[in-house]
mmCIF file of C-alpha atoms and ligand atoms in Angstrom:
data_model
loop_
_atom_site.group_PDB
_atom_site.id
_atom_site.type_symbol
_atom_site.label_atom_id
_atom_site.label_comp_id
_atom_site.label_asym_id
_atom_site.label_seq_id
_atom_site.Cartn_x
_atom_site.Cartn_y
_atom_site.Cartn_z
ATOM 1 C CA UNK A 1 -0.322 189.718 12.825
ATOM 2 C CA UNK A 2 0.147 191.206 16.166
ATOM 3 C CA UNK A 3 -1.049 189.162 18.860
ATOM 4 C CA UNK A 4 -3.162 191.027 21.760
ATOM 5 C CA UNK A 5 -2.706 188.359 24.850
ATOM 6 C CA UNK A 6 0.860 188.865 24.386
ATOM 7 C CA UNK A 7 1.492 192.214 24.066
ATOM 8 C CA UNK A 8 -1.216 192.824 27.440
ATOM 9 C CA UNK A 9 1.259 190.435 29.452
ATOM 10 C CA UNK A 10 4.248 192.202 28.378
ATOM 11 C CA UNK A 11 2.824 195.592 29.088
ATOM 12 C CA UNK A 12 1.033 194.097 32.953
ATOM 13 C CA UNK A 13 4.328 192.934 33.954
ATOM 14 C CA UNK A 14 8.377 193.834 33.950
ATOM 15 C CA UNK A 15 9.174 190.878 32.124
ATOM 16 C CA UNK A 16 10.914 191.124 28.769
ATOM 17 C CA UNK A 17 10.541 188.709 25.781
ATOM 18 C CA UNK A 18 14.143 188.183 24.165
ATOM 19 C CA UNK A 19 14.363 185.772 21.011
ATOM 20 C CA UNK A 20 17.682 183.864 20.500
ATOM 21 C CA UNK A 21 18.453 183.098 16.820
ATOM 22 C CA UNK A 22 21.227 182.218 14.872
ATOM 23 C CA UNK A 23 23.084 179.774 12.473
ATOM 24 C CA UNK A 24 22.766 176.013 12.717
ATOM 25 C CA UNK A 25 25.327 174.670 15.471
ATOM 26 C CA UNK A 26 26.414 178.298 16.265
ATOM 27 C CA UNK A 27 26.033 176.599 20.355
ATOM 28 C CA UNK A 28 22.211 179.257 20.943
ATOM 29 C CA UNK A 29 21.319 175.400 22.732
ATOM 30 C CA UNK A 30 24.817 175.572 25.032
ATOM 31 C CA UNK A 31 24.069 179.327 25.380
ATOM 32 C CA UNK A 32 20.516 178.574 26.672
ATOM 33 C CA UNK A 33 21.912 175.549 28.518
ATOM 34 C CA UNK A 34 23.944 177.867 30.522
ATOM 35 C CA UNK A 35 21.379 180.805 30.766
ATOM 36 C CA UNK A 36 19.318 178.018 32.645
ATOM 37 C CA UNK A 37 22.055 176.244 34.713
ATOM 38 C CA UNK A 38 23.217 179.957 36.162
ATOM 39 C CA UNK A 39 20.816 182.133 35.821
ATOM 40 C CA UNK A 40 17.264 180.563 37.368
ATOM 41 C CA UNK A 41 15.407 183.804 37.156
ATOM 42 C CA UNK A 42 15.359 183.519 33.530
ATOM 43 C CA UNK A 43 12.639 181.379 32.071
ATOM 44 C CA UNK A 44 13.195 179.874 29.164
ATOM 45 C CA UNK A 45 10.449 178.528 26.937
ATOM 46 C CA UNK A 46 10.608 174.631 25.906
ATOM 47 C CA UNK A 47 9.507 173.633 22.312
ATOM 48 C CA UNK A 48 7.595 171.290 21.194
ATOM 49 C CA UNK A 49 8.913 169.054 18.226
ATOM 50 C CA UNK A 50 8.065 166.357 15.818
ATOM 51 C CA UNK A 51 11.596 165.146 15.644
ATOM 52 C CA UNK A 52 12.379 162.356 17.697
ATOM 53 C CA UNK A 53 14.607 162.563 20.520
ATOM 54 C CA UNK A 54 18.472 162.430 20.651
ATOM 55 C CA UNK A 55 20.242 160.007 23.446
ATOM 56 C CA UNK A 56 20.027 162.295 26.733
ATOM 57 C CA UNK A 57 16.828 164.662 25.781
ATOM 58 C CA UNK A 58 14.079 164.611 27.856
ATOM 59 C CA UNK A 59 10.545 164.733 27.542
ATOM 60 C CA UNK A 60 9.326 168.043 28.884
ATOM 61 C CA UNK A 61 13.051 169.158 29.645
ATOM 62 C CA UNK A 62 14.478 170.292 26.106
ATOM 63 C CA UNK A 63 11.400 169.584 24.421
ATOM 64 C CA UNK A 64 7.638 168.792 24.190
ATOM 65 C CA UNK A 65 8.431 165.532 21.889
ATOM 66 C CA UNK A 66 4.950 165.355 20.039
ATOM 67 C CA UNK A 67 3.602 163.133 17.188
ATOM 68 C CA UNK A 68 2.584 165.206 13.601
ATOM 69 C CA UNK A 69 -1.079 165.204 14.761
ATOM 70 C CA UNK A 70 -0.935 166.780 18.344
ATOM 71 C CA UNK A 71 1.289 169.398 16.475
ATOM 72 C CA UNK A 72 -1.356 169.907 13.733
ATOM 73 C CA UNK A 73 -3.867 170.329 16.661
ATOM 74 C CA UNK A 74 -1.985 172.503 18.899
ATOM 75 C CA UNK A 75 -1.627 174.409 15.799
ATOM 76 C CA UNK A 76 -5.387 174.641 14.978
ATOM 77 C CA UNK A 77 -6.194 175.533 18.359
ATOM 78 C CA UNK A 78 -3.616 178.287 18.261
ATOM 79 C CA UNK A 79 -1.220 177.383 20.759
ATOM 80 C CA UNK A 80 1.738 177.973 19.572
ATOM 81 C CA UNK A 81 3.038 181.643 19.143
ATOM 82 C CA UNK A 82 5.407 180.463 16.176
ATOM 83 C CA UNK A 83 6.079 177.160 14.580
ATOM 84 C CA UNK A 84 8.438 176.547 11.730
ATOM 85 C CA UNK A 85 9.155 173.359 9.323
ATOM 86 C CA UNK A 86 13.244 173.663 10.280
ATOM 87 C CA UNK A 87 16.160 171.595 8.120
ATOM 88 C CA UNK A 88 13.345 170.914 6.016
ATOM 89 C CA UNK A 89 12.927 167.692 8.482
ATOM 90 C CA UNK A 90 10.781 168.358 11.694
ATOM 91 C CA UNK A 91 8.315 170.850 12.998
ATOM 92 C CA UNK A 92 9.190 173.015 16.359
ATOM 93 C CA UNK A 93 7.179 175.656 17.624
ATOM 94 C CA UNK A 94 7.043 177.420 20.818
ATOM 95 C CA UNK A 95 4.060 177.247 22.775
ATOM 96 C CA UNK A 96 1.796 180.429 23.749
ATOM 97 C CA UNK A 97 0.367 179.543 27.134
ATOM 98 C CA UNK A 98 3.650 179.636 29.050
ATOM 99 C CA UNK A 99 5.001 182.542 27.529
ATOM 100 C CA UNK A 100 2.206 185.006 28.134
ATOM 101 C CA UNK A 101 2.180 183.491 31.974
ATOM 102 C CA UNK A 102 5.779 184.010 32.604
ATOM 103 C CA UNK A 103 5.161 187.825 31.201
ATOM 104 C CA UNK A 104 2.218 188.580 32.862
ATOM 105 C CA UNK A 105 4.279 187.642 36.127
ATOM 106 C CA UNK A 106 7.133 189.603 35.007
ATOM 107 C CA UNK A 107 9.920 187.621 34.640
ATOM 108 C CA UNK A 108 12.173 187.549 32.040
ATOM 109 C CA UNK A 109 11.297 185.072 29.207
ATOM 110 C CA UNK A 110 14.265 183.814 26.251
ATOM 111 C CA UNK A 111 13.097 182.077 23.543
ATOM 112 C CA UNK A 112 16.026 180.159 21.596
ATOM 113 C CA UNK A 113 14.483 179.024 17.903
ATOM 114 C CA UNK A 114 15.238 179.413 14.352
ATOM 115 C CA UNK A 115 15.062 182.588 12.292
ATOM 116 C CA UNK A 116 11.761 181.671 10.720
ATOM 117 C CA UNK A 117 10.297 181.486 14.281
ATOM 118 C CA UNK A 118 12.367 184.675 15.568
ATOM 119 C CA UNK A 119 10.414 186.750 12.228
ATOM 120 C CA UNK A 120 7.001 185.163 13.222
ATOM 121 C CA UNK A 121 7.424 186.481 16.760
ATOM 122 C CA UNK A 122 8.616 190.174 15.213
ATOM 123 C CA UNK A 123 4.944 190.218 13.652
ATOM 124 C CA UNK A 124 3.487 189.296 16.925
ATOM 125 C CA UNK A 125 5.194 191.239 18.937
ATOM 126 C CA UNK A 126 7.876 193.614 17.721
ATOM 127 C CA UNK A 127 8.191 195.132 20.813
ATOM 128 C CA UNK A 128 10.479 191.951 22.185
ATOM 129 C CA UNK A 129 14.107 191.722 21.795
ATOM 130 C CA UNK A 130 15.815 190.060 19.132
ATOM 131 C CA UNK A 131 19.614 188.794 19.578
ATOM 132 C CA UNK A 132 21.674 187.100 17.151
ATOM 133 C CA UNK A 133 24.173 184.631 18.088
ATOM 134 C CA UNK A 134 27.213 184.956 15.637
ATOM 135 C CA UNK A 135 30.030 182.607 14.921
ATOM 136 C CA UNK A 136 33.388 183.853 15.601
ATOM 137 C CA UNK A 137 33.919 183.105 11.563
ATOM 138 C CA UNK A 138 32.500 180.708 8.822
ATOM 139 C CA UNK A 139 35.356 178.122 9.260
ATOM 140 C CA UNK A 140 34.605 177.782 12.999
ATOM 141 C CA UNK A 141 30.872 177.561 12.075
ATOM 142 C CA UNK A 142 31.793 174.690 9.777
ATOM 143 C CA UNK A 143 33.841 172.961 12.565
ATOM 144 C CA UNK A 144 31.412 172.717 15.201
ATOM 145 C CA UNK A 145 28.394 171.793 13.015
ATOM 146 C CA UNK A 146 30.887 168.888 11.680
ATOM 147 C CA UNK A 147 32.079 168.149 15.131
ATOM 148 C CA UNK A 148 28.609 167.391 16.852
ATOM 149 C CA UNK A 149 28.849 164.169 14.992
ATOM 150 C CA UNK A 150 24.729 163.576 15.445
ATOM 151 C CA UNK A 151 23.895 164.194 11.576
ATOM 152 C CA UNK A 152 24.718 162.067 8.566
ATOM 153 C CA UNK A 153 26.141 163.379 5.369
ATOM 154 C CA UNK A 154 23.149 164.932 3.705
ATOM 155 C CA UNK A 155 21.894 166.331 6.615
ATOM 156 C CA UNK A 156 25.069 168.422 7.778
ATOM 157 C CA UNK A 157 25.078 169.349 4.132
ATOM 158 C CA UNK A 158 21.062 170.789 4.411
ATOM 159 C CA UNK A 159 21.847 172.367 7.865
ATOM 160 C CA UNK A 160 25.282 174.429 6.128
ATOM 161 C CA UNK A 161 22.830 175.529 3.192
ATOM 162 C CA UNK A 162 20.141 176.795 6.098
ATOM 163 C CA UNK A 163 22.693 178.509 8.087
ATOM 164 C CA UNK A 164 24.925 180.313 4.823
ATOM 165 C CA UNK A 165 21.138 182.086 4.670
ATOM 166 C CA UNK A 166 20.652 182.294 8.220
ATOM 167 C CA UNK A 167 23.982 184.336 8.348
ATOM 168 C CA UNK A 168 22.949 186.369 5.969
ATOM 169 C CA UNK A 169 19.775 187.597 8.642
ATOM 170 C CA UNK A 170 22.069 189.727 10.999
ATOM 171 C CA UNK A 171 21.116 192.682 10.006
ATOM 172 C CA UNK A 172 17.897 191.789 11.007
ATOM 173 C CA UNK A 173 18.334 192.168 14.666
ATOM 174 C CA UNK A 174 18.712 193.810 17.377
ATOM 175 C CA UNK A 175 21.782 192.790 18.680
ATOM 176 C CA UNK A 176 24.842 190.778 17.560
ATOM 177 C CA UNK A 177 26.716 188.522 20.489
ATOM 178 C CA UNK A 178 29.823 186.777 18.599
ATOM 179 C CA UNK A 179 29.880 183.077 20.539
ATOM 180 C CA UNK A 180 33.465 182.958 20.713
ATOM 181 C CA UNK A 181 32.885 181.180 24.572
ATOM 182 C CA UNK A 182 29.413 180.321 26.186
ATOM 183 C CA UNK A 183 30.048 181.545 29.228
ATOM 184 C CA UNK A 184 30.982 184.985 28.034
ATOM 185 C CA UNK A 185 28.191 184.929 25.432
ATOM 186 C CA UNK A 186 25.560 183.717 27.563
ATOM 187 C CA UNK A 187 26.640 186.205 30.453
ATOM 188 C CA UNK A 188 26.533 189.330 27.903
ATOM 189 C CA UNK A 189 22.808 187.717 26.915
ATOM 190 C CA UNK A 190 21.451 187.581 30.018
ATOM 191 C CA UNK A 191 22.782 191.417 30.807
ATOM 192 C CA UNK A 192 21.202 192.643 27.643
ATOM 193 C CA UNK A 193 18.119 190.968 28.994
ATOM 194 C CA UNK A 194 18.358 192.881 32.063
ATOM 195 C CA UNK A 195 18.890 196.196 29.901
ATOM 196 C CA UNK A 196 22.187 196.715 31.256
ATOM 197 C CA UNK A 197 24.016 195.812 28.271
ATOM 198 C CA UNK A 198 25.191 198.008 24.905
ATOM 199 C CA UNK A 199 21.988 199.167 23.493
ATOM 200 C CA UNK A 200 21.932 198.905 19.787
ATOM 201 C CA UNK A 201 18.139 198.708 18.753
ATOM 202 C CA UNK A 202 16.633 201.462 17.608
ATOM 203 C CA UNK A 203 17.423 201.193 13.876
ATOM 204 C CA UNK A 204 16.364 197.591 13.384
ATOM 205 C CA UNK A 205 14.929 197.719 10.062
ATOM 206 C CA UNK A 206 11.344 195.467 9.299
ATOM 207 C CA UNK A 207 11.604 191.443 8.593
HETATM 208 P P1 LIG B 1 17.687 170.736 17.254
HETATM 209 O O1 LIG B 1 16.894 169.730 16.459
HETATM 210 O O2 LIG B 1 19.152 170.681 16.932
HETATM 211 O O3 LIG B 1 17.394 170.658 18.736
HETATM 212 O O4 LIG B 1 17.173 172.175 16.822
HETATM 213 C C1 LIG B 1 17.149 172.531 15.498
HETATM 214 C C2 LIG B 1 16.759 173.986 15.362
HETATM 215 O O5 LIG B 1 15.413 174.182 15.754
HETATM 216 C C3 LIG B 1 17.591 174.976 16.165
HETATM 217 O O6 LIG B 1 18.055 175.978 15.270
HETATM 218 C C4 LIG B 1 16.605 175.568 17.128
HETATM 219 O O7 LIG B 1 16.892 176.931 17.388
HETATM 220 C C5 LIG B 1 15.294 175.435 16.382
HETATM 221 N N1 LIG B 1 14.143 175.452 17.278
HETATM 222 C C6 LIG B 1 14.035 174.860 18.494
HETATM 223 N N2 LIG B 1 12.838 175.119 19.026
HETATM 224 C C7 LIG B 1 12.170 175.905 18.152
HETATM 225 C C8 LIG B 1 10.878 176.519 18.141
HETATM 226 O O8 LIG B 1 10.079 176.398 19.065
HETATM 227 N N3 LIG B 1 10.547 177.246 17.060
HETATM 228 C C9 LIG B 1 11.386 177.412 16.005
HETATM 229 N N4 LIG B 1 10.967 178.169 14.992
HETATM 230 N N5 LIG B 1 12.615 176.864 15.978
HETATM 231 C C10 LIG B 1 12.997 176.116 17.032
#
C-alpha cells in the first residue's frame, strides 16, 4: 500500500529515502556506523526492537529498545513505516514520524533493515532507493557472521539459513555495493545518495 504522508514529504523537500539491505553480518551496521560518524548530513533512522540489548547499545542511540506491547501499540497506531519478525527471534521496525520529518526538511534519510522491511518500504514508497550490500563471497560471509562471536550455535545456524535467501534478493534492487572495506563501501553509499554515483535503477523489476 502506498503511503501518502510519505510520498508528500519526499516530493516537498530534496531529501532522498535510501534503504540499506543485505545478508546477515554482511557489516550494513559498520556501514551505517560510518555513514553517521563521517557524514552528519545524513540522517539515519533508529529502530525500535523487542530484542534486548547487546553490551555497548544504547537506548535511543542504535535502537528504540521496547517491550512486545509498546511494539504491538506503536503498530496499531501506525507508527511504524515497516516492521518485520527478523531471525525468527525479535521484532524491529522503523518508525514513521522521523522519517517523513527528516524528508519534508530535505535531508537525506538511510534506512539500514532487513529485506522484509526494505520490500514493505518498496510498497510504500517505490520511489526511494534501494541498495544492497554484498559480501565479497559466501566464505567471507560465513567468516564474519562466525567471527562476531555474539550468537550461540543455533542461532548463527538460523541467521546463515536467513541470509543464503537474503542473497538470493539482489536482483531485487537498485544497486549492488560489494563490502569488501567499510570505508570504501560506505563512501560509494553515501555518493549514490547524493546521485553522483553509477546509476543502475531503471530496470528494477517489482518485489
Ligand atoms: P541486530 O539484532 O544484529 O542489530 O539486527 C538484526 C537485523 O535486523 C539486521 O539485519 C538489521 O538490518 C535488521 N533491522 C534493524 N532495524 C530494522 C528495522 O527497523 N526494520 C527491519 N525490517 N529490520 C531491521
Amino acid at each position: 500500500m502506498a503511503d501518502p504522508d510519505l510520498r508528500a514529504a519526499l516530493a516537498s523537500g530534496a531529501g532522498r529515502l535510501t534503504v540499506l539491505a543485505g545478508p546477515t553480518a554482511v557489516g550494513k551496521g559498520s556501514v551505517a556506523a560510518y555513514v553517521r560518524q563521517h557524514h552528519p548530513d545524513v540522517w539515519i533512522s533508529v529502530s525500535a526492537t523487542t530484542r534486548r540489548p547487546r553490551p555497548g547499545e544504547v537506548d535511543g542511540v542504535h535502537y528504540h529498545f521496547v517491550d512486545d506491547a509498546t511494539f504491538d501499540a506503536m503498530i496499531d497506531r501506525g507508527q511504524l513505516l515497516e516492521w518485520a519478525v527478523v531471525h525468527k527471534a525479535a521484532r524491529y521496525g522503523t518508525p514513521r514520524g522521523p522519517v517523513v520529518d527528516v524528508l519534508a526538511a530535505g535531508r537525506p534519510a538511510l534506512l539500514e533493515i532487513d529485506l522484509q522491511g526494505a520490500r514493505q518500504v518498496r510498497r510504500a514508497m517505490p520511489e526511494a532507493f534501494f541498495v544492497f550490500l554484498a559480501p565479497p563471497s559466501w566464505d567471507e560471509l560465513v567468516r564474519r557472521l562466525v567471527g562476531r562471536g555474539t550468537e550461540d550455535e543455533a542461532e548463527r545456524e538460523r541467521r546463515l539459513a536467513t541470509a543464503r535467501e537474503e542473497l538470493a534478493a539482489e536482483p531485487e534492487f537498485d544497486v549492488t555495493i560489494v563490502n569488501t572495506e567499510i570505508p570504501a563501501a560506505a563512501e560509494e553509499l553515501v555518493a549514490l545518495m547524493r546521485g553522483s554515483g553509477p546509476d543502475r535503477r531503471p530496470t528494477t523489476p517489482d518485489l
